[in-house]
Structures are given as structure tokens and as C-alpha cells.
mmCIF file of C-alpha atoms in Angstrom:
data_model
loop_
_atom_site.group_PDB
_atom_site.id
_atom_site.type_symbol
_atom_site.label_atom_id
_atom_site.label_comp_id
_atom_site.label_asym_id
_atom_site.label_seq_id
_atom_site.Cartn_x
_atom_site.Cartn_y
_atom_site.Cartn_z
ATOM 1 C CA UNK K 14 8.375 12.609 -36.416
ATOM 2 C CA UNK K 15 7.014 10.267 -33.758
ATOM 3 C CA UNK K 16 10.498 9.874 -31.989
ATOM 4 C CA UNK K 17 10.935 13.577 -32.186
ATOM 5 C CA UNK K 18 7.589 13.655 -30.386
ATOM 6 C CA UNK K 19 8.369 11.060 -27.515
ATOM 7 C CA UNK K 20 11.949 12.954 -26.714
ATOM 8 C CA UNK K 21 10.521 16.240 -26.360
ATOM 9 C CA UNK K 22 8.123 14.776 -24.352
ATOM 10 C CA UNK K 23 10.357 13.708 -21.828
ATOM 11 C CA UNK K 24 12.751 16.294 -21.820
ATOM 12 C CA UNK K 25 9.536 18.642 -20.635
ATOM 13 C CA UNK K 26 8.769 15.845 -18.398
ATOM 14 C CA UNK K 27 12.022 15.919 -16.814
ATOM 15 C CA UNK K 28 11.996 19.620 -16.593
ATOM 16 C CA UNK K 29 8.687 19.749 -14.471
ATOM 17 C CA UNK K 30 9.626 17.459 -12.587
ATOM 18 C CA UNK K 31 12.747 19.538 -11.621
ATOM 19 C CA UNK K 32 10.992 22.819 -11.044
ATOM 20 C CA UNK K 33 8.091 21.154 -9.149
ATOM 21 C CA UNK K 34 11.222 19.891 -6.408
ATOM 22 C CA UNK K 35 12.915 22.855 -6.601
ATOM 23 C CA UNK K 36 9.359 24.889 -4.846
ATOM 24 C CA UNK K 37 9.648 22.100 -2.398
ATOM 25 C CA UNK K 38 13.342 22.222 -1.321
ATOM 26 C CA UNK K 39 12.683 26.127 -1.431
ATOM 27 C CA UNK K 40 9.229 26.861 0.547
ATOM 28 C CA UNK K 41 7.502 25.728 3.386
ATOM 29 C CA UNK K 42 4.787 23.681 1.651
ATOM 30 C CA UNK K 43 1.330 22.109 3.381
ATOM 31 C CA UNK K 44 0.852 18.381 2.914
ATOM 32 C CA UNK K 45 -2.062 19.331 1.328
ATOM 33 C CA UNK K 46 0.111 21.250 -1.106
ATOM 34 C CA UNK K 47 2.861 18.386 -1.220
ATOM 35 C CA UNK K 48 -0.732 16.407 -1.963
ATOM 36 C CA UNK K 49 -1.313 18.101 -5.307
ATOM 37 C CA UNK K 50 2.534 18.162 -6.137
ATOM 38 C CA UNK K 51 2.862 14.216 -5.959
ATOM 39 C CA UNK K 52 0.020 13.739 -8.124
ATOM 40 C CA UNK K 53 1.533 15.689 -10.444
ATOM 41 C CA UNK K 54 4.622 13.987 -10.449
ATOM 42 C CA UNK K 55 3.142 10.687 -10.763
ATOM 43 C CA UNK K 56 0.883 11.732 -13.965
ATOM 44 C CA UNK K 57 4.716 12.806 -14.944
ATOM 45 C CA UNK K 58 6.205 9.654 -14.455
ATOM 46 C CA UNK K 59 2.773 7.468 -15.688
ATOM 47 C CA UNK K 60 3.324 9.587 -18.963
ATOM 48 C CA UNK K 61 7.449 9.135 -19.443
ATOM 49 C CA UNK K 62 6.631 5.647 -18.453
ATOM 50 C CA UNK K 63 4.334 4.548 -20.879
ATOM 51 C CA UNK K 64 6.111 6.673 -24.337
ATOM 52 C CA UNK K 65 9.255 5.311 -22.753
ATOM 53 C CA UNK K 66 8.196 1.854 -22.597
ATOM 54 C CA UNK K 67 7.210 1.845 -25.832
ATOM 55 C CA UNK K 68 9.651 4.135 -27.583
ATOM 56 C CA UNK K 69 12.533 1.080 -26.378
ATOM 57 C CA UNK K 70 10.421 -1.967 -25.707
ATOM 58 C CA UNK K 71 11.687 -4.525 -28.204
ATOM 59 C CA UNK K 72 7.894 -5.679 -30.570
ATOM 60 C CA UNK K 73 5.900 -8.210 -29.058
ATOM 61 C CA UNK K 74 6.751 -11.939 -30.362
ATOM 62 C CA UNK K 75 2.392 -12.323 -32.210
ATOM 63 C CA UNK K 76 3.357 -16.211 -32.609
ATOM 64 C CA UNK K 77 3.541 -16.638 -29.242
ATOM 65 C CA UNK K 78 0.326 -19.180 -27.618
ATOM 66 C CA UNK K 79 -2.010 -17.524 -26.093
ATOM 67 C CA UNK K 80 -1.414 -19.425 -22.578
ATOM 68 C CA UNK K 81 -1.477 -17.151 -19.433
ATOM 69 C CA UNK K 82 2.770 -16.522 -18.051
ATOM 70 C CA UNK K 83 0.870 -17.142 -14.992
ATOM 71 C CA UNK K 84 0.784 -20.853 -15.075
ATOM 72 C CA UNK K 85 4.412 -20.998 -16.460
ATOM 73 C CA UNK K 86 7.310 -19.108 -14.930
ATOM 74 C CA UNK K 87 10.005 -17.896 -17.190
ATOM 75 C CA UNK K 88 12.874 -15.403 -16.768
ATOM 76 C CA UNK K 89 12.995 -11.754 -18.160
ATOM 77 C CA UNK K 90 8.626 -11.871 -19.269
ATOM 78 C CA UNK K 91 8.420 -12.412 -15.689
ATOM 79 C CA UNK K 92 10.343 -9.553 -14.934
ATOM 80 C CA UNK K 93 8.780 -7.428 -17.543
ATOM 81 C CA UNK K 94 5.169 -8.430 -15.851
ATOM 82 C CA UNK K 95 6.333 -7.546 -12.560
ATOM 83 C CA UNK K 96 7.478 -4.417 -13.263
ATOM 84 C CA UNK K 97 3.578 -3.485 -14.638
ATOM 85 C CA UNK K 98 2.462 -4.822 -11.419
ATOM 86 C CA UNK K 99 4.794 -2.465 -10.144
ATOM 87 C CA UNK K 100 3.712 0.886 -11.750
ATOM 88 C CA UNK K 101 -0.222 -0.616 -11.810
ATOM 89 C CA UNK K 102 0.001 -0.743 -8.161
ATOM 90 C CA UNK K 103 2.349 2.365 -7.254
ATOM 91 C CA UNK K 104 -1.026 4.326 -9.331
ATOM 92 C CA UNK K 105 -3.882 2.677 -7.302
ATOM 93 C CA UNK K 106 -2.213 3.235 -3.440
ATOM 94 C CA UNK K 107 -1.942 6.821 -4.648
ATOM 95 C CA UNK K 108 -5.670 7.487 -6.007
ATOM 96 C CA UNK K 109 -7.177 5.116 -2.710
ATOM 97 C CA UNK K 110 -5.336 6.914 -0.218
ATOM 98 C CA UNK K 111 -6.330 10.652 -1.538
ATOM 99 C CA UNK K 112 -10.098 9.045 -1.834
ATOM 100 C CA UNK K 113 -9.579 7.712 2.212
ATOM 101 C CA UNK K 114 -6.781 10.089 3.490
ATOM 102 C CA UNK K 115 -9.463 11.212 7.222
ATOM 103 C CA UNK K 116 -9.847 7.760 8.211
ATOM 104 C CA UNK K 117 -6.795 6.951 8.472
ATOM 105 C CA UNK K 118 -6.233 9.985 10.632
ATOM 106 C CA UNK K 119 -8.609 9.656 12.944
ATOM 107 C CA UNK K 120 -7.142 5.750 13.158
ATOM 108 C CA UNK K 121 -3.945 7.127 14.107
ATOM 109 C CA UNK K 122 -5.288 10.209 17.010
ATOM 110 C CA UNK K 123 -7.545 7.523 18.769
ATOM 111 C CA UNK K 124 -4.946 4.850 18.784
ATOM 112 C CA UNK K 125 -2.370 7.407 20.108
ATOM 113 C CA UNK K 126 -4.208 9.861 22.456
ATOM 114 C CA UNK K 127 -5.691 9.023 25.870
ATOM 115 C CA UNK K 128 -7.883 11.163 28.100
ATOM 116 C CA UNK K 129 -6.450 11.415 31.588
ATOM 117 C CA UNK K 130 -8.927 8.308 33.040
ATOM 118 C CA UNK K 131 -6.939 6.249 30.562
ATOM 119 C CA UNK K 132 -9.571 5.460 28.183
ATOM 120 C CA UNK K 133 -9.303 5.402 24.714
ATOM 121 C CA UNK K 134 -11.626 8.603 23.013
ATOM 122 C CA UNK K 135 -14.340 7.583 21.077
ATOM 123 C CA UNK K 136 -14.908 7.690 17.822
ATOM 124 C CA UNK K 137 -16.622 11.686 17.806
ATOM 125 C CA UNK K 138 -14.273 12.010 20.380
ATOM 126 C CA UNK K 139 -11.138 11.754 17.957
ATOM 127 C CA UNK K 140 -13.545 13.495 15.257
ATOM 128 C CA UNK K 141 -13.775 16.702 17.670
ATOM 129 C CA UNK K 142 -10.314 16.897 18.897
ATOM 130 C CA UNK K 143 -8.865 16.924 14.406
ATOM 131 C CA UNK K 144 -11.755 19.712 14.068
ATOM 132 C CA UNK K 145 -10.373 21.247 16.448
ATOM 133 C CA UNK K 146 -6.802 22.228 15.356
ATOM 134 C CA UNK K 147 -5.905 25.662 13.224
ATOM 135 C CA UNK K 148 -6.983 24.128 10.175
ATOM 136 C CA UNK K 149 -10.225 22.643 10.789
ATOM 137 C CA UNK K 150 -11.075 20.018 7.702
ATOM 138 C CA UNK K 151 -8.020 20.263 6.004
ATOM 139 C CA UNK K 152 -6.700 18.398 9.225
ATOM 140 C CA UNK K 153 -8.097 15.112 8.235
ATOM 141 C CA UNK K 154 -6.116 15.351 5.365
ATOM 142 C CA UNK K 155 -2.830 15.497 7.521
ATOM 143 C CA UNK K 156 0.255 13.722 5.849
ATOM 144 C CA UNK K 157 -1.548 12.645 3.053
ATOM 145 C CA UNK K 158 1.118 14.194 0.493
ATOM 146 C CA UNK K 159 4.059 12.302 2.402
ATOM 147 C CA UNK K 160 2.255 9.240 2.681
ATOM 148 C CA UNK K 161 1.147 9.420 -1.115
ATOM 149 C CA UNK K 162 4.869 10.135 -2.371
ATOM 150 C CA UNK K 163 5.982 7.886 0.127
ATOM 151 C CA UNK K 164 3.433 5.019 -0.430
ATOM 152 C CA UNK K 165 3.775 4.786 -4.262
ATOM 153 C CA UNK K 166 7.035 3.587 -4.881
ATOM 154 C CA UNK K 167 6.589 1.110 -1.276
ATOM 155 C CA UNK K 168 3.957 -0.482 -2.796
ATOM 156 C CA UNK K 169 5.114 -0.859 -6.250
ATOM 157 C CA UNK K 170 8.033 -2.544 -4.970
ATOM 158 C CA UNK K 171 5.868 -5.100 -2.959
ATOM 159 C CA UNK K 172 3.379 -5.756 -5.630
ATOM 160 C CA UNK K 173 6.079 -6.211 -7.792
ATOM 161 C CA UNK K 174 8.131 -8.514 -6.002
ATOM 162 C CA UNK K 175 4.898 -10.539 -5.126
ATOM 163 C CA UNK K 176 3.313 -10.409 -9.055
ATOM 164 C CA UNK K 177 6.998 -12.196 -9.900
ATOM 165 C CA UNK K 178 7.505 -14.405 -6.798
ATOM 166 C CA UNK K 179 3.886 -15.633 -7.709
ATOM 167 C CA UNK K 180 4.367 -16.261 -10.686
ATOM 168 C CA UNK K 181 7.596 -18.160 -9.838
ATOM 169 C CA UNK K 182 6.374 -19.850 -7.053
ATOM 170 C CA UNK K 183 3.367 -21.009 -8.248
ATOM 171 C CA UNK K 184 4.559 -23.267 -10.912
ATOM 172 C CA UNK K 185 7.461 -24.364 -8.808
ATOM 173 C CA UNK K 186 5.491 -25.760 -5.596
ATOM 174 C CA UNK K 187 2.440 -27.311 -7.610
ATOM 175 C CA UNK K 188 5.678 -29.122 -9.464
ATOM 176 C CA UNK K 189 7.318 -30.582 -6.460
ATOM 177 C CA UNK K 190 4.329 -30.639 -3.844
ATOM 178 C CA UNK K 191 1.018 -30.888 -6.508
ATOM 179 C CA UNK K 192 -0.991 -33.776 -7.127
ATOM 180 C CA UNK K 193 1.394 -35.312 -9.493
ATOM 181 C CA UNK K 194 4.417 -35.027 -7.124
ATOM 182 C CA UNK K 195 6.031 -37.601 -4.697
ATOM 183 C CA UNK K 196 3.899 -35.901 -1.881
ATOM 184 C CA UNK K 197 0.607 -35.531 -3.882
ATOM 185 C CA UNK K 198 -0.678 -32.447 -1.774
ATOM 186 C CA UNK K 199 -4.146 -30.750 -2.898
ATOM 187 C CA UNK K 200 -3.718 -28.262 -5.527
ATOM 188 C CA UNK K 201 -5.639 -25.420 -3.274
ATOM 189 C CA UNK K 202 -3.472 -26.098 -0.146
ATOM 190 C CA UNK K 203 -0.288 -25.447 -2.624
ATOM 191 C CA UNK K 204 -1.516 -22.474 -4.566
ATOM 192 C CA UNK K 205 -2.259 -21.282 -0.837
ATOM 193 C CA UNK K 206 1.125 -21.873 0.318
ATOM 194 C CA UNK K 207 2.319 -19.839 -2.669
ATOM 195 C CA UNK K 208 0.417 -16.708 -2.565
ATOM 196 C CA UNK K 209 1.285 -16.342 2.023
ATOM 197 C CA UNK K 210 5.023 -17.306 0.448
ATOM 198 C CA UNK K 211 4.959 -14.535 -2.278
ATOM 199 C CA UNK K 212 3.072 -11.967 -0.036
ATOM 200 C CA UNK K 213 5.466 -12.509 2.715
ATOM 201 C CA UNK K 214 8.800 -11.950 0.513
ATOM 202 C CA UNK K 215 7.434 -8.779 -0.332
ATOM 203 C CA UNK K 216 6.250 -6.986 2.031
ATOM 204 C CA UNK K 217 9.721 -8.032 3.960
ATOM 205 C CA UNK K 218 11.481 -6.233 1.447
ATOM 206 C CA UNK K 219 9.031 -3.416 1.323
ATOM 207 C CA UNK K 220 8.484 -3.007 4.532
ATOM 208 C CA UNK K 221 11.768 -1.253 5.036
ATOM 209 C CA UNK K 222 10.735 1.125 2.665
ATOM 210 C CA UNK K 223 8.047 2.239 4.969
ATOM 211 C CA UNK K 224 8.783 2.932 8.048
ATOM 212 C CA UNK K 225 9.834 7.326 7.040
ATOM 213 C CA UNK K 226 7.698 8.064 5.919
ATOM 214 C CA UNK K 227 4.747 6.055 7.949
ATOM 215 C CA UNK K 228 6.432 8.065 10.903
ATOM 216 C CA UNK K 229 6.287 11.509 9.075
ATOM 217 C CA UNK K 230 2.493 10.412 8.224
ATOM 218 C CA UNK K 231 1.356 9.217 11.700
ATOM 219 C CA UNK K 232 3.784 12.608 13.030
ATOM 220 C CA UNK K 233 1.599 14.946 11.268
ATOM 221 C CA UNK K 234 -1.808 12.997 11.855
ATOM 222 C CA UNK K 235 -0.973 13.673 15.822
ATOM 223 C CA UNK K 236 -0.822 17.140 15.546
ATOM 224 C CA UNK K 237 3.234 17.245 16.798
ATOM 225 C CA UNK K 238 3.779 19.155 13.355
ATOM 226 C CA UNK K 239 1.560 21.362 11.818
ATOM 227 C CA UNK K 240 3.518 21.279 8.187
ATOM 228 C CA UNK K 241 5.131 18.257 6.288
ATOM 229 C CA UNK K 242 8.166 20.771 5.834
ATOM 230 C CA UNK K 243 8.253 21.705 9.520
ATOM 231 C CA UNK K 244 8.239 17.534 10.196
ATOM 232 C CA UNK K 245 10.591 17.043 7.891
ATOM 233 C CA UNK K 246 13.427 19.912 9.010
ATOM 234 C CA UNK K 247 12.298 19.609 12.596
ATOM 235 C CA UNK K 248 13.286 15.488 12.934
ATOM 236 C CA UNK K 249 15.825 16.024 10.123
ATOM 237 C CA UNK K 250 17.784 18.592 13.101
ATOM 238 C CA UNK K 251 16.885 17.392 16.097
ATOM 239 C CA UNK K 252 16.992 13.096 15.579
ATOM 240 C CA UNK K 253 19.047 12.620 12.466
ATOM 241 C CA UNK K 254 18.827 9.559 10.399
ATOM 242 C CA UNK K 255 17.192 7.364 13.723
ATOM 243 C CA UNK K 256 14.086 10.284 13.871
ATOM 244 C CA UNK K 257 13.157 8.210 10.726
ATOM 245 C CA UNK K 258 13.467 4.835 11.693
ATOM 246 C CA UNK K 259 12.641 4.699 15.779
ATOM 247 C CA UNK K 260 14.213 1.618 17.921
ATOM 248 C CA UNK K 261 11.814 -0.840 16.806
ATOM 249 C CA UNK K 262 9.793 1.213 14.239
ATOM 250 C CA UNK K 263 11.450 -1.447 11.460
ATOM 251 C CA UNK K 264 10.346 -4.413 13.453
ATOM 252 C CA UNK K 265 7.221 -3.772 14.331
ATOM 253 C CA UNK K 266 6.335 -2.540 10.824
ATOM 254 C CA UNK K 267 7.304 -6.228 9.315
ATOM 255 C CA UNK K 268 5.152 -7.621 12.015
ATOM 256 C CA UNK K 269 2.322 -6.075 10.997
ATOM 257 C CA UNK K 270 2.378 -5.790 7.329
ATOM 258 C CA UNK K 271 3.750 -9.444 6.659
ATOM 259 C CA UNK K 272 0.404 -11.170 8.763
ATOM 260 C CA UNK K 273 -1.583 -8.192 6.946
ATOM 261 C CA UNK K 274 -0.580 -8.870 3.230
ATOM 262 C CA UNK K 275 -0.447 -12.706 3.653
ATOM 263 C CA UNK K 276 -4.217 -12.628 5.142
ATOM 264 C CA UNK K 277 -5.342 -10.149 2.919
ATOM 265 C CA UNK K 278 -4.068 -11.409 -0.730
ATOM 266 C CA UNK K 279 -4.958 -15.138 0.353
ATOM 267 C CA UNK K 280 -8.476 -13.932 0.577
ATOM 268 C CA UNK K 281 -8.199 -12.097 -2.691
ATOM 269 C CA UNK K 282 -7.125 -14.768 -4.733
ATOM 270 C CA UNK K 283 -9.310 -17.327 -3.132
ATOM 271 C CA UNK K 284 -12.399 -14.331 -3.550
ATOM 272 C CA UNK K 285 -11.490 -13.005 -6.858
ATOM 273 C CA UNK K 286 -11.786 -17.215 -8.212
ATOM 274 C CA UNK K 287 -15.158 -18.109 -6.381
ATOM 275 C CA UNK K 288 -16.670 -15.038 -7.146
ATOM 276 C CA UNK K 289 -16.120 -14.903 -10.873
ATOM 277 C CA UNK K 290 -19.213 -16.406 -11.745
ATOM 278 C CA UNK K 291 -20.808 -13.190 -10.530
ATOM 279 C CA UNK K 292 -19.098 -10.916 -13.350
ATOM 280 C CA UNK K 293 -21.325 -12.371 -15.321
ATOM 281 C CA UNK K 294 -24.385 -11.449 -13.645
ATOM 282 C CA UNK K 295 -22.675 -7.983 -12.388
ATOM 283 C CA UNK K 296 -20.175 -4.970 -13.306
ATOM 284 C CA UNK K 297 -16.827 -6.490 -13.169
ATOM 285 C CA UNK K 298 -15.535 -3.807 -11.449
ATOM 286 C CA UNK K 299 -18.298 -3.414 -8.874
ATOM 287 C CA UNK K 300 -17.257 -7.211 -8.355
ATOM 288 C CA UNK K 301 -13.668 -6.396 -7.723
ATOM 289 C CA UNK K 302 -14.518 -3.747 -5.389
ATOM 290 C CA UNK K 303 -16.079 -5.935 -3.413
ATOM 291 C CA UNK K 304 -13.569 -8.524 -3.268
ATOM 292 C CA UNK K 305 -10.845 -6.075 -2.417
ATOM 293 C CA UNK K 306 -12.997 -4.990 0.101
ATOM 294 C CA UNK K 307 -13.785 -7.866 1.729
ATOM 295 C CA UNK K 308 -9.763 -8.996 2.082
ATOM 296 C CA UNK K 309 -9.214 -6.018 3.249
ATOM 297 C CA UNK K 310 -11.161 -6.045 6.324
ATOM 298 C CA UNK K 311 -10.468 -9.092 7.156
ATOM 299 C CA UNK K 312 -6.438 -8.503 6.638
ATOM 300 C CA UNK K 313 -7.291 -5.340 8.616
ATOM 301 C CA UNK K 314 -9.404 -6.345 11.912
ATOM 302 C CA UNK K 315 -7.024 -9.192 12.204
ATOM 303 C CA UNK K 316 -3.842 -7.747 12.309
ATOM 304 C CA UNK K 317 -5.273 -4.221 14.731
ATOM 305 C CA UNK K 318 -3.525 -5.165 17.526
ATOM 306 C CA UNK K 319 0.164 -4.958 15.847
ATOM 307 C CA UNK K 320 -1.070 -2.015 14.235
ATOM 308 C CA UNK K 321 -2.287 -0.233 18.105
ATOM 309 C CA UNK K 322 1.373 -1.563 19.056
ATOM 310 C CA UNK K 323 3.123 0.094 15.564
ATOM 311 C CA UNK K 324 1.192 3.157 16.085
ATOM 312 C CA UNK K 325 2.414 3.810 19.533
ATOM 313 C CA UNK K 326 5.817 2.917 19.225
ATOM 314 C CA UNK K 327 6.762 5.090 15.831
ATOM 315 C CA UNK K 328 5.062 8.033 17.388
ATOM 316 C CA UNK K 329 6.851 8.050 21.466
ATOM 317 C CA UNK K 330 9.729 5.985 20.316
ATOM 318 C CA UNK K 331 11.230 7.017 23.251
ATOM 319 C CA UNK K 332 8.486 5.807 25.800
ATOM 320 C CA UNK K 333 8.869 1.980 24.739
ATOM 321 C CA UNK K 334 12.985 1.995 24.476
ATOM 322 C CA UNK K 335 12.081 0.248 21.113
ATOM 323 C CA UNK K 336 10.778 -2.586 22.933
ATOM 324 C CA UNK K 337 7.715 -4.613 21.357
ATOM 325 C CA UNK K 338 6.904 -6.828 24.562
ATOM 326 C CA UNK K 339 6.990 -2.965 26.628
ATOM 327 C CA UNK K 340 4.526 -1.617 24.174
ATOM 328 C CA UNK K 341 2.063 -4.279 24.227
ATOM 329 C CA UNK K 342 2.395 -5.111 28.234
ATOM 330 C CA UNK K 343 1.539 -1.231 28.489
ATOM 331 C CA UNK K 344 -0.966 -1.116 26.520
ATOM 332 C CA UNK K 345 -2.745 -4.011 28.366
ATOM 333 C CA UNK K 346 -2.322 -2.509 31.584
ATOM 334 C CA UNK K 347 -4.374 0.867 29.756
ATOM 335 C CA UNK K 348 -7.021 -1.207 29.141
ATOM 336 C CA UNK K 349 -6.724 -4.645 28.952
ATOM 337 C CA UNK K 350 -7.474 -6.399 25.535
ATOM 338 C CA UNK K 351 -9.896 -4.376 24.216
ATOM 339 C CA UNK K 352 -6.845 -1.447 24.614
ATOM 340 C CA UNK K 353 -5.430 -3.900 21.083
ATOM 341 C CA UNK K 354 -8.670 -2.952 19.408
ATOM 342 C CA UNK K 355 -8.370 0.833 19.917
ATOM 343 C CA UNK K 356 -9.135 2.656 16.337
ATOM 344 C CA UNK K 357 -10.326 -0.567 14.842
ATOM 345 C CA UNK K 358 -13.708 1.552 13.742
ATOM 346 C CA UNK K 359 -12.135 4.244 11.468
ATOM 347 C CA UNK K 360 -9.155 1.505 10.568
ATOM 348 C CA UNK K 361 -12.091 -0.480 9.151
ATOM 349 C CA UNK K 362 -14.302 2.294 7.580
ATOM 350 C CA UNK K 363 -10.638 3.425 5.902
ATOM 351 C CA UNK K 364 -9.145 -0.024 5.028
ATOM 352 C CA UNK K 365 -12.240 -1.879 3.432
ATOM 353 C CA UNK K 366 -13.031 0.788 1.021
ATOM 354 C CA UNK K 367 -9.573 1.617 0.683
ATOM 355 C CA UNK K 368 -8.788 -2.292 -0.853
ATOM 356 C CA UNK K 369 -11.462 -1.746 -2.684
ATOM 357 C CA UNK K 370 -11.125 0.970 -4.776
ATOM 358 C CA UNK K 371 -6.968 -0.248 -4.525
ATOM 359 C CA UNK K 372 -7.867 -3.716 -6.228
ATOM 360 C CA UNK K 373 -10.031 -1.739 -8.246
ATOM 361 C CA UNK K 374 -7.815 0.601 -9.772
ATOM 362 C CA UNK K 375 -5.227 -2.154 -9.632
ATOM 363 C CA UNK K 376 -7.299 -4.236 -12.003
ATOM 364 C CA UNK K 377 -8.367 -1.202 -13.845
ATOM 365 C CA UNK K 378 -4.832 -0.283 -14.353
ATOM 366 C CA UNK K 379 -3.362 -3.820 -14.581
ATOM 367 C CA UNK K 380 -5.596 -4.098 -17.755
ATOM 368 C CA UNK K 381 -4.504 -0.225 -18.917
ATOM 369 C CA UNK K 382 -0.694 -1.577 -18.849
ATOM 370 C CA UNK K 383 -1.731 -4.816 -20.930
ATOM 371 C CA UNK K 384 -0.261 -7.434 -17.749
ATOM 372 C CA UNK K 385 -0.168 -10.749 -19.171
ATOM 373 C CA UNK K 386 -2.844 -13.311 -18.039
ATOM 374 C CA UNK K 387 -5.336 -10.282 -16.559
ATOM 375 C CA UNK K 388 -7.235 -9.693 -19.851
ATOM 376 C CA UNK K 389 -7.218 -13.589 -19.889
ATOM 377 C CA UNK K 390 -8.417 -14.341 -16.625
ATOM 378 C CA UNK K 391 -11.017 -11.728 -16.340
ATOM 379 C CA UNK K 392 -12.751 -12.624 -19.762
#
């Protein structure tokens, strides 16, 4: 009976996905409607994943010791935990992006638009510019649908690779370079190198998949297109694949994402350890959110100059011939060093709570999915 219920659920889930995708292909869907459809797809995917894992996964070996797999890397177990972390991070990304989309739109508008005098738009001028568009307040959510649909697999890939590499590299580096090795390096330094290496590997792989949805999202946020379908069809017709992968788009995406990931995740892992005693006196979820917010804020501010260049190269690719150096020089000539901090206020207003929400949801979904070591570390 349980088997038949699971099979029926899988059939219904696939039929629902087919119906939703046909609606997307047959009509011009606004980004706001696409956001709602993507949420339905995410929920259906989650239900299918949980049911399928329960149906096909082998029984757990209850006789194993309770030691955390984070300490000892090992083959297929690490791969399974990486896949669980992928799903947890994908769901967390969808939740956080939906909650804080308006600030991301304002950041893009500030970095893209300039006054006739060459000066950057202020925060309130960016707000007025967005509100003056035909859809009013809903314009703050321009590109949200494609951002959620595109970011969930991208973040899942990134955190899956990061989680797997972390589980493998921490014991490997500790054995080769730690206090008990010939090099006798401090444990904290070895841990930091392993975390940064894992973050760098994960983002190197995932950055390529981020470029298309980032380009479409930013074109919608700047008002170049009125709907997601209009953006996708026009870009595909006029520029083909090059429209989704502009010159220099991949390189600047990686140049921004890899340092951001290294700084953010290193800060998060270190702060999570140091702030662990606070969980005895304060709600654990509040401490998780504060840890993620602080780590994300620092990572965002440090990489804001690269984010300015990325936005400009992906929204005006022909203006800079795909050259990061040309874009950086043009930006500096417009406003000096301060030009590289354009959009930093709305970006921080977006990234600080977004990272707080992301890591809060990430820890929640990790616990929900039973990622090994999560409960033990948090107890």
C-alpha cells in the first residue's frame, strides 16, 4: 500500500510539472507568475525527492558509531551528504531570494543607471525610478521568477560540491599539514585553508551555470524588458546563445563569486564555532541567522567593486568589448574609487538579511533532511 501511494505521488508530481511547463511555453508569463510557478515546482520536486529517497534508499546501518562524518571523509557517504546539502541549499536559496528581491533590484538599478552628470543614483532616486515603471510596486520583483528558477540548481550544485569537498579536504589537509604531520601547521590555519579551497572549488563549478539567469534577471531589473518571456524570446532571437553568455560574463562572474564565497563561508564557519555558546542562552535559529548575516555582510562589502563591474558587463556587454580591465577603467573615470561602491547600500540591505535567512533556512533544511553531523554539531 505504501509503495502504491508513493508511485501515485510520483506520477501526479510529474503530471503537475508537465502541466505547469506547458503553461509557461504557451503563454507570455510575467516574472511574478513565473515566481509562483517556480515555487510549485520546488515543492513538487521536494516531495518527489523525499518519497523517492524513502522508496529506493537502503536501510540505515544503526550499528555504526555516532561519530560525525564531517571528521572522517569516506566515499559514497560523503556523496550522499553532499546531495542532501544540495537540496537544502536550493530550498534555502529560493526562500531567501523571494523574501528580499526588492533590494537586489535597487542594487542593480544603482549600478546600471547614471545621471546625465555621470553621478550615481541615490537610493531614493533608484526607488522612484523603479516605482515610475508601468507595474509600480511589482517592478521591485522584476526578474524574481527567473532568479529563483535559475538559482536553485546553481546554489544546489555549489553547496553540494562545497559540502563534499569540505568533508574530504578537512581530514586530508589535517593529516598532511596539521599539528601531527611533518609540517606541524596550526589546526585553525589548516581548517581555514580547507574551507576556502572547498568554497573556491564549489563556486568555480557553479559560476558557469549562474551567468544566463543573472543576465536575464538584470535585464528585467533595469527595465529593458517588460516580462520574462519577452526577455527570453527577444534575447534568443537577436543574440542566440551569446546573449545569455556575453563576452567576459563568465570570467567576471567567477571573479566576483569565488572571493565572495571564500570570505563568506570562512567567516560563517568560524563565527558558527565561536558563537556556539550563545545557543545555550538564546534561540538557536536566531544565532544561526545572525551568524549568516554577519558573514554575508562582510563578503558582500569586500566584493562590491567586482559586483559593479559584473553588473555593467552583463547589462552592456558591447560597451566594454568583454574586457574586465576596460570596464574597470571606465567605471573609475566616471566617479573615481567611490564608483566601485555604487549599489553597496541596497546590496548590503539585501545580502545581510538574505544571508541570515539563507543560512537559517539552510540549517533548518539540513536538519529536516537528516544531514549527518548537523544535529550533533548543533546539540
